[in-house]
PDB file of C-alpha atoms in Angstrom:
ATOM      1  CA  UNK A   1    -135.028 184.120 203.174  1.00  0.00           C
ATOM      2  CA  UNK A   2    -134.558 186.265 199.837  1.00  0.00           C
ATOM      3  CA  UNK A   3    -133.239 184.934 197.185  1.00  0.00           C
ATOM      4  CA  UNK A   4    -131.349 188.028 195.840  1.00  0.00           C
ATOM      5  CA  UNK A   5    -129.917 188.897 198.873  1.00  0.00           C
ATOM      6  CA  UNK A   6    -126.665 191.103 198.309  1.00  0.00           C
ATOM      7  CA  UNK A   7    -124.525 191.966 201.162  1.00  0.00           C
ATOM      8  CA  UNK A   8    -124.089 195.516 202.090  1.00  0.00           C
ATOM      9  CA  UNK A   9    -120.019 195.218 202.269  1.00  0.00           C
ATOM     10  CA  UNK A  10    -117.586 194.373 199.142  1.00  0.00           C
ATOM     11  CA  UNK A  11    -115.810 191.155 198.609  1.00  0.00           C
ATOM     12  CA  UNK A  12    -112.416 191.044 200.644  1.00  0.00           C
ATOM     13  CA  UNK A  13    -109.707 191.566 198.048  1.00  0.00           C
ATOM     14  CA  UNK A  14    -106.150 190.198 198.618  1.00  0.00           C
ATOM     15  CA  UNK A  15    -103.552 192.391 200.286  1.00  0.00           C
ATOM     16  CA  UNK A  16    -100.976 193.471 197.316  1.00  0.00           C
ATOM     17  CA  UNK A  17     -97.821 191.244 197.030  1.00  0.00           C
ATOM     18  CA  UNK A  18     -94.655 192.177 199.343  1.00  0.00           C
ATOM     19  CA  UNK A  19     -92.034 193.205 198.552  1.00  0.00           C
ATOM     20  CA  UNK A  20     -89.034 190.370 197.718  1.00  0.00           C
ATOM     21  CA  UNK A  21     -86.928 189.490 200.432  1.00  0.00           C
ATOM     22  CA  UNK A  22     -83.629 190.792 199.929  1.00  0.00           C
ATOM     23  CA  UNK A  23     -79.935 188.771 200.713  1.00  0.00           C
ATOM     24  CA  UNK A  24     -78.041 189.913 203.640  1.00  0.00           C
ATOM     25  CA  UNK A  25     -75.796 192.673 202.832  1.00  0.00           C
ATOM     26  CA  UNK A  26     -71.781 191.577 203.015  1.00  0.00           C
ATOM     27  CA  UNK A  27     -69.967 192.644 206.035  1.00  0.00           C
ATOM     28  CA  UNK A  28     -66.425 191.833 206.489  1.00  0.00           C
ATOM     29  CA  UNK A  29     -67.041 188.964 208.525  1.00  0.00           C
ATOM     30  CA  UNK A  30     -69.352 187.142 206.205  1.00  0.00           C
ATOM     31  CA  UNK A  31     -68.209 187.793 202.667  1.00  0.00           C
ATOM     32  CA  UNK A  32     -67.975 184.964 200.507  1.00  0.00           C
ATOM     33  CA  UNK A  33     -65.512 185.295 197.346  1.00  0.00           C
ATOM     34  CA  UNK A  34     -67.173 183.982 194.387  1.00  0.00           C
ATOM     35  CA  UNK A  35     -65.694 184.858 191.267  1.00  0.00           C
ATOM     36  CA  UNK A  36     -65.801 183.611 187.929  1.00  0.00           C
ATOM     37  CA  UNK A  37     -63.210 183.917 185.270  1.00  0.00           C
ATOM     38  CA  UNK A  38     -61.937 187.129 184.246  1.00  0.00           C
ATOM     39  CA  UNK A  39     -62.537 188.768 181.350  1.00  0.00           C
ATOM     40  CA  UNK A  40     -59.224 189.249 179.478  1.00  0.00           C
ATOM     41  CA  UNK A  41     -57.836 192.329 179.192  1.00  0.00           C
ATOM     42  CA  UNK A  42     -54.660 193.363 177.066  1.00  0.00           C
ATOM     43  CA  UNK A  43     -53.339 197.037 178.658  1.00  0.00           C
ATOM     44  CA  UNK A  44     -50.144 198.977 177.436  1.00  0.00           C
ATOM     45  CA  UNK A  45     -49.472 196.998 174.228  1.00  0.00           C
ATOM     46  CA  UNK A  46     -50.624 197.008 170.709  1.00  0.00           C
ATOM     47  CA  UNK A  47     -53.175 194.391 170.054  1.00  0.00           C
ATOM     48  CA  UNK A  48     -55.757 193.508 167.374  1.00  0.00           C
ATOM     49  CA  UNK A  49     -58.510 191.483 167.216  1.00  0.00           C
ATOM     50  CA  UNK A  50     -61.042 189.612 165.029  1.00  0.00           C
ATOM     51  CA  UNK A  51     -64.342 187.845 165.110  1.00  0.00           C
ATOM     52  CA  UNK A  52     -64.667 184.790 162.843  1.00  0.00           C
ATOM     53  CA  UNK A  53     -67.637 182.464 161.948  1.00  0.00           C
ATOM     54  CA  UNK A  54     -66.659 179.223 162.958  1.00  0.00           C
ATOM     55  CA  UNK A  55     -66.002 177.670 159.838  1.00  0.00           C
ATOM     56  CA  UNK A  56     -63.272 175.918 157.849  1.00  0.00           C
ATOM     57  CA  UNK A  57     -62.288 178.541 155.891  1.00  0.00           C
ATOM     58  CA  UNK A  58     -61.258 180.486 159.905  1.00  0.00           C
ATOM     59  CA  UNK A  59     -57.968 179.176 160.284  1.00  0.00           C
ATOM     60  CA  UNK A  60     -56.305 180.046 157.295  1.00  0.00           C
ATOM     61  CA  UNK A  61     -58.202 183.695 156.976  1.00  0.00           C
ATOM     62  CA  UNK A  62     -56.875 183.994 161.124  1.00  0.00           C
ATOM     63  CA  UNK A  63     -53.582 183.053 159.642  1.00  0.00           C
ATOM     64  CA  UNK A  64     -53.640 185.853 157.622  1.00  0.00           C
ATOM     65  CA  UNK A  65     -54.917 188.580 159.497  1.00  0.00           C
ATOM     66  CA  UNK A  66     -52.435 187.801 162.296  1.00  0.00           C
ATOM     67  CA  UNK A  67     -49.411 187.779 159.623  1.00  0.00           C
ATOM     68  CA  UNK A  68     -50.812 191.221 158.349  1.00  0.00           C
ATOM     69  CA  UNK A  69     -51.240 192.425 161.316  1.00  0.00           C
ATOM     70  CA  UNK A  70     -47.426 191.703 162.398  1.00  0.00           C
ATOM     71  CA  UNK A  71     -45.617 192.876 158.946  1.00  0.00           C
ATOM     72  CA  UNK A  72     -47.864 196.336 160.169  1.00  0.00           C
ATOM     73  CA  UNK A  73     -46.032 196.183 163.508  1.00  0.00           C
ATOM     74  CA  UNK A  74     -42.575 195.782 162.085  1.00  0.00           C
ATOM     75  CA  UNK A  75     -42.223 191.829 162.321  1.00  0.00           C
ATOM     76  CA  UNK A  76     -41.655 189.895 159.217  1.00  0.00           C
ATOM     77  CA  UNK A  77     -39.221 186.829 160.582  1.00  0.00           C
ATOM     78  CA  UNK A  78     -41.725 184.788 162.050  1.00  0.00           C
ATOM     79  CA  UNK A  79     -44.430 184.216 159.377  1.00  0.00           C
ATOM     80  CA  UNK A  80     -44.061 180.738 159.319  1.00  0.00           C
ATOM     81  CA  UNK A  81     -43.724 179.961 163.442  1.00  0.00           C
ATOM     82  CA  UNK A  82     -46.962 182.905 163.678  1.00  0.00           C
ATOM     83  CA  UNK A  83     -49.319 181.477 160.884  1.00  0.00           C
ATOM     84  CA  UNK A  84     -49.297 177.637 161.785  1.00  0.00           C
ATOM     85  CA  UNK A  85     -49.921 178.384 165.435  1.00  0.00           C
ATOM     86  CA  UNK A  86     -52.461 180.585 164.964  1.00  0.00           C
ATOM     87  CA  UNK A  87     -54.251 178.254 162.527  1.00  0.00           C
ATOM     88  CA  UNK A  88     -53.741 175.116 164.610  1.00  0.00           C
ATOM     89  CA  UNK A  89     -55.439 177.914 167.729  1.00  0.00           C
ATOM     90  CA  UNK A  90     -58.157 178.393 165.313  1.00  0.00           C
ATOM     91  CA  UNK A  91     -58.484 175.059 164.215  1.00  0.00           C
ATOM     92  CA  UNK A  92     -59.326 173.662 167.598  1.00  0.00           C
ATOM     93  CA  UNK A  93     -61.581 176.061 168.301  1.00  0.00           C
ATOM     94  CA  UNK A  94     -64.018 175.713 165.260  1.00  0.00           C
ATOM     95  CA  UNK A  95     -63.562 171.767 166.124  1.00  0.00           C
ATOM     96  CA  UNK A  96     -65.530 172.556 169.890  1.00  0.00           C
ATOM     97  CA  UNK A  97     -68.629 173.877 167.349  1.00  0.00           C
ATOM     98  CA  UNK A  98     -69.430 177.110 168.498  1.00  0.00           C
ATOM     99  CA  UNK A  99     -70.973 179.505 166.087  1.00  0.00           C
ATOM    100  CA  UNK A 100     -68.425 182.345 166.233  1.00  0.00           C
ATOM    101  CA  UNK A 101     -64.386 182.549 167.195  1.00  0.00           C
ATOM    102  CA  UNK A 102     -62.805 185.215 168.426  1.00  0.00           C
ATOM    103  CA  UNK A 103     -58.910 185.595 167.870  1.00  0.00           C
ATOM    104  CA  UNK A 104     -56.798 188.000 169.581  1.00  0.00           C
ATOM    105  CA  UNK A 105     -53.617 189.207 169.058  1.00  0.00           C
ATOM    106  CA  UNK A 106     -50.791 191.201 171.241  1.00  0.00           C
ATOM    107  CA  UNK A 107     -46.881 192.677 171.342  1.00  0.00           C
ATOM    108  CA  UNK A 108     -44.723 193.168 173.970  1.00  0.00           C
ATOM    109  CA  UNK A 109     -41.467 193.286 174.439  1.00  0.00           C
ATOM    110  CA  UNK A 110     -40.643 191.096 170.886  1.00  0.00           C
ATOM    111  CA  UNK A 111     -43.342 188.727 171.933  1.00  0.00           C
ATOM    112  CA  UNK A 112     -46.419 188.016 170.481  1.00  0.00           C
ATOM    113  CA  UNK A 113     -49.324 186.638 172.451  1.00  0.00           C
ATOM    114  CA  UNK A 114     -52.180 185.117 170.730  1.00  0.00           C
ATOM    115  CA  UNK A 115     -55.406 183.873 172.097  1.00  0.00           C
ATOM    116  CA  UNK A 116     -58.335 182.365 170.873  1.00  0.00           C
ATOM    117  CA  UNK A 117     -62.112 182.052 172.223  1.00  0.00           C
ATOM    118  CA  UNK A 118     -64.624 179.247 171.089  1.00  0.00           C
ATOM    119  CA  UNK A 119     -67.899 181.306 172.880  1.00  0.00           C
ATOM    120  CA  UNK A 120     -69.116 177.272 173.386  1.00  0.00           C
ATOM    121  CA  UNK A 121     -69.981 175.867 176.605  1.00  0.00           C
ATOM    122  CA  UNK A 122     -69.317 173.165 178.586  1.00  0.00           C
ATOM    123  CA  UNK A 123     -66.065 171.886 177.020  1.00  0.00           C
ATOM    124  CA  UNK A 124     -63.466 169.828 178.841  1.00  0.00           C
ATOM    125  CA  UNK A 125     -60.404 172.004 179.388  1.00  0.00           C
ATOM    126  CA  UNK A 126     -58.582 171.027 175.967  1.00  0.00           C
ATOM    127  CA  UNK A 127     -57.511 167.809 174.020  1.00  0.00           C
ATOM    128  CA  UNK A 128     -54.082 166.527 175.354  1.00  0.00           C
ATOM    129  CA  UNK A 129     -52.522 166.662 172.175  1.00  0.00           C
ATOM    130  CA  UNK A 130     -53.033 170.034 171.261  1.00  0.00           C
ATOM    131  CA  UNK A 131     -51.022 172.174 173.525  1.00  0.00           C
ATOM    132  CA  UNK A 132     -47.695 169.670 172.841  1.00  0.00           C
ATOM    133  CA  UNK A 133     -48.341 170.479 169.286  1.00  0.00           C
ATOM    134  CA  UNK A 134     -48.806 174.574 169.393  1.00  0.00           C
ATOM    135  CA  UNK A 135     -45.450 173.990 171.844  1.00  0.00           C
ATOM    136  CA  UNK A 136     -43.781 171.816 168.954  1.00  0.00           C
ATOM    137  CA  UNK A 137     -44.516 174.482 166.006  1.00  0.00           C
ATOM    138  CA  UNK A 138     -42.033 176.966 167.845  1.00  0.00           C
ATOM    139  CA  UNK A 139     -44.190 178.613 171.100  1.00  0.00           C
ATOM    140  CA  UNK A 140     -42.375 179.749 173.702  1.00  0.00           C
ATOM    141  CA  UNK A 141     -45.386 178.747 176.342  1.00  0.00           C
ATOM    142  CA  UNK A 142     -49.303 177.994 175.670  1.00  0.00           C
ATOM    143  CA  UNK A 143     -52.382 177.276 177.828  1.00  0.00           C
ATOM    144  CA  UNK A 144     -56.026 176.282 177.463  1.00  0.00           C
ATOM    145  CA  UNK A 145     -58.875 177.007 180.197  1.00  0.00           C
ATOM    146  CA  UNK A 146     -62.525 176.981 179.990  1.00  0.00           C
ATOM    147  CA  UNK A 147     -65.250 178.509 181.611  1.00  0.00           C
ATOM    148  CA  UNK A 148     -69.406 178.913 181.087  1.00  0.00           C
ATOM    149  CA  UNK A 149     -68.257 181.112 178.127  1.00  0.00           C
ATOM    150  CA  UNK A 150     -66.158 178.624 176.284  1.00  0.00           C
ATOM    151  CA  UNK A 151     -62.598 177.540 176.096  1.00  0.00           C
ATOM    152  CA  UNK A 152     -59.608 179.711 175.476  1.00  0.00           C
ATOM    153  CA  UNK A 153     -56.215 178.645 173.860  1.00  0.00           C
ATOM    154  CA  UNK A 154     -53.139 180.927 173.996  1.00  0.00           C
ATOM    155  CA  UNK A 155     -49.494 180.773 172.818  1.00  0.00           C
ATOM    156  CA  UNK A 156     -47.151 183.026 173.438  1.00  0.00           C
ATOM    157  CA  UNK A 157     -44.152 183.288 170.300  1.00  0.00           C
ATOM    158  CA  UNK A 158     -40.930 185.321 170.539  1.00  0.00           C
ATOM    159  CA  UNK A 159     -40.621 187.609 167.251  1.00  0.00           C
TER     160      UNK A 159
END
């Protein structure tokens, strides 16, 4: 036999990758309703909002822009009742250690909603003292959820 024998065909080469095999499309009959939490959305109202490092200086800075922002809307009564919720909102959520929080504020109907985000994950829903104490400085109703995006606080205040 000879030694340098090459053969007179190519190497086999390996047949190019398929394509990936795509999920069923939904029909009515086998939908399945997964959905996460909304995104919040504030329609026909004034709102404002802010994005804060999460720091200890937040709360009383959030304090501020929210009283600003309601002596620009015409309410100056509630100063008081508006600041020390929003920095007990803001307060909580630089405690859950997130880098950044994000404070919202809304009117409607001489009501003021305010809402803050923490942006960290994989919180439990809220401390048990917190929303009896945003209830006992003066709000009218308040809430906490979470979700993979981080907790959010609300209080609502009449103005």
């Amino acid at each position: 036999m000879d030694a340098e024998h090459h053969p007179d065909y190519p190497p086999k080469t390996p047949p190019p990758p398929k394509r990936p095999i795509e999920p069923p499309r939904p029909t009515p009959g086998n939908t399945v309703a997964i959905r996460g939490r909304l995104r919040m959305s504030l329609v026909n109202r004034r709102a404002a909002n802010w994005a804060l490092e999460s720091a200890p200086w937040a709360p009383p800075k959030a304090r501020s822009h929210v009283i600003d922002q309601l002596h620009s809307w015409g309410f100056r009564e509630t100063d008081d009742t508006a600041g020390n919720v929003t920095e007990l909102l803001v307060a909580t959520a630089v405690n859950d250690g997130g880098r950044r929080v994000s404070l919202h504020l809304a009117d409607q109907d001489r009501q003021a909603l305010i809402v803050v985000l923490s942006h960290q994950a994989g919180l439990a829903v809220t401390d048990e003292r917190v929303l009896p104490a945003i209830a006992a400085l003066g709000a009218t109703s308040c809430g906490a959820d979470t979700a993979q995006d981080g907790r959010r606080l609300w209080a609502v205040l009449e103005l």
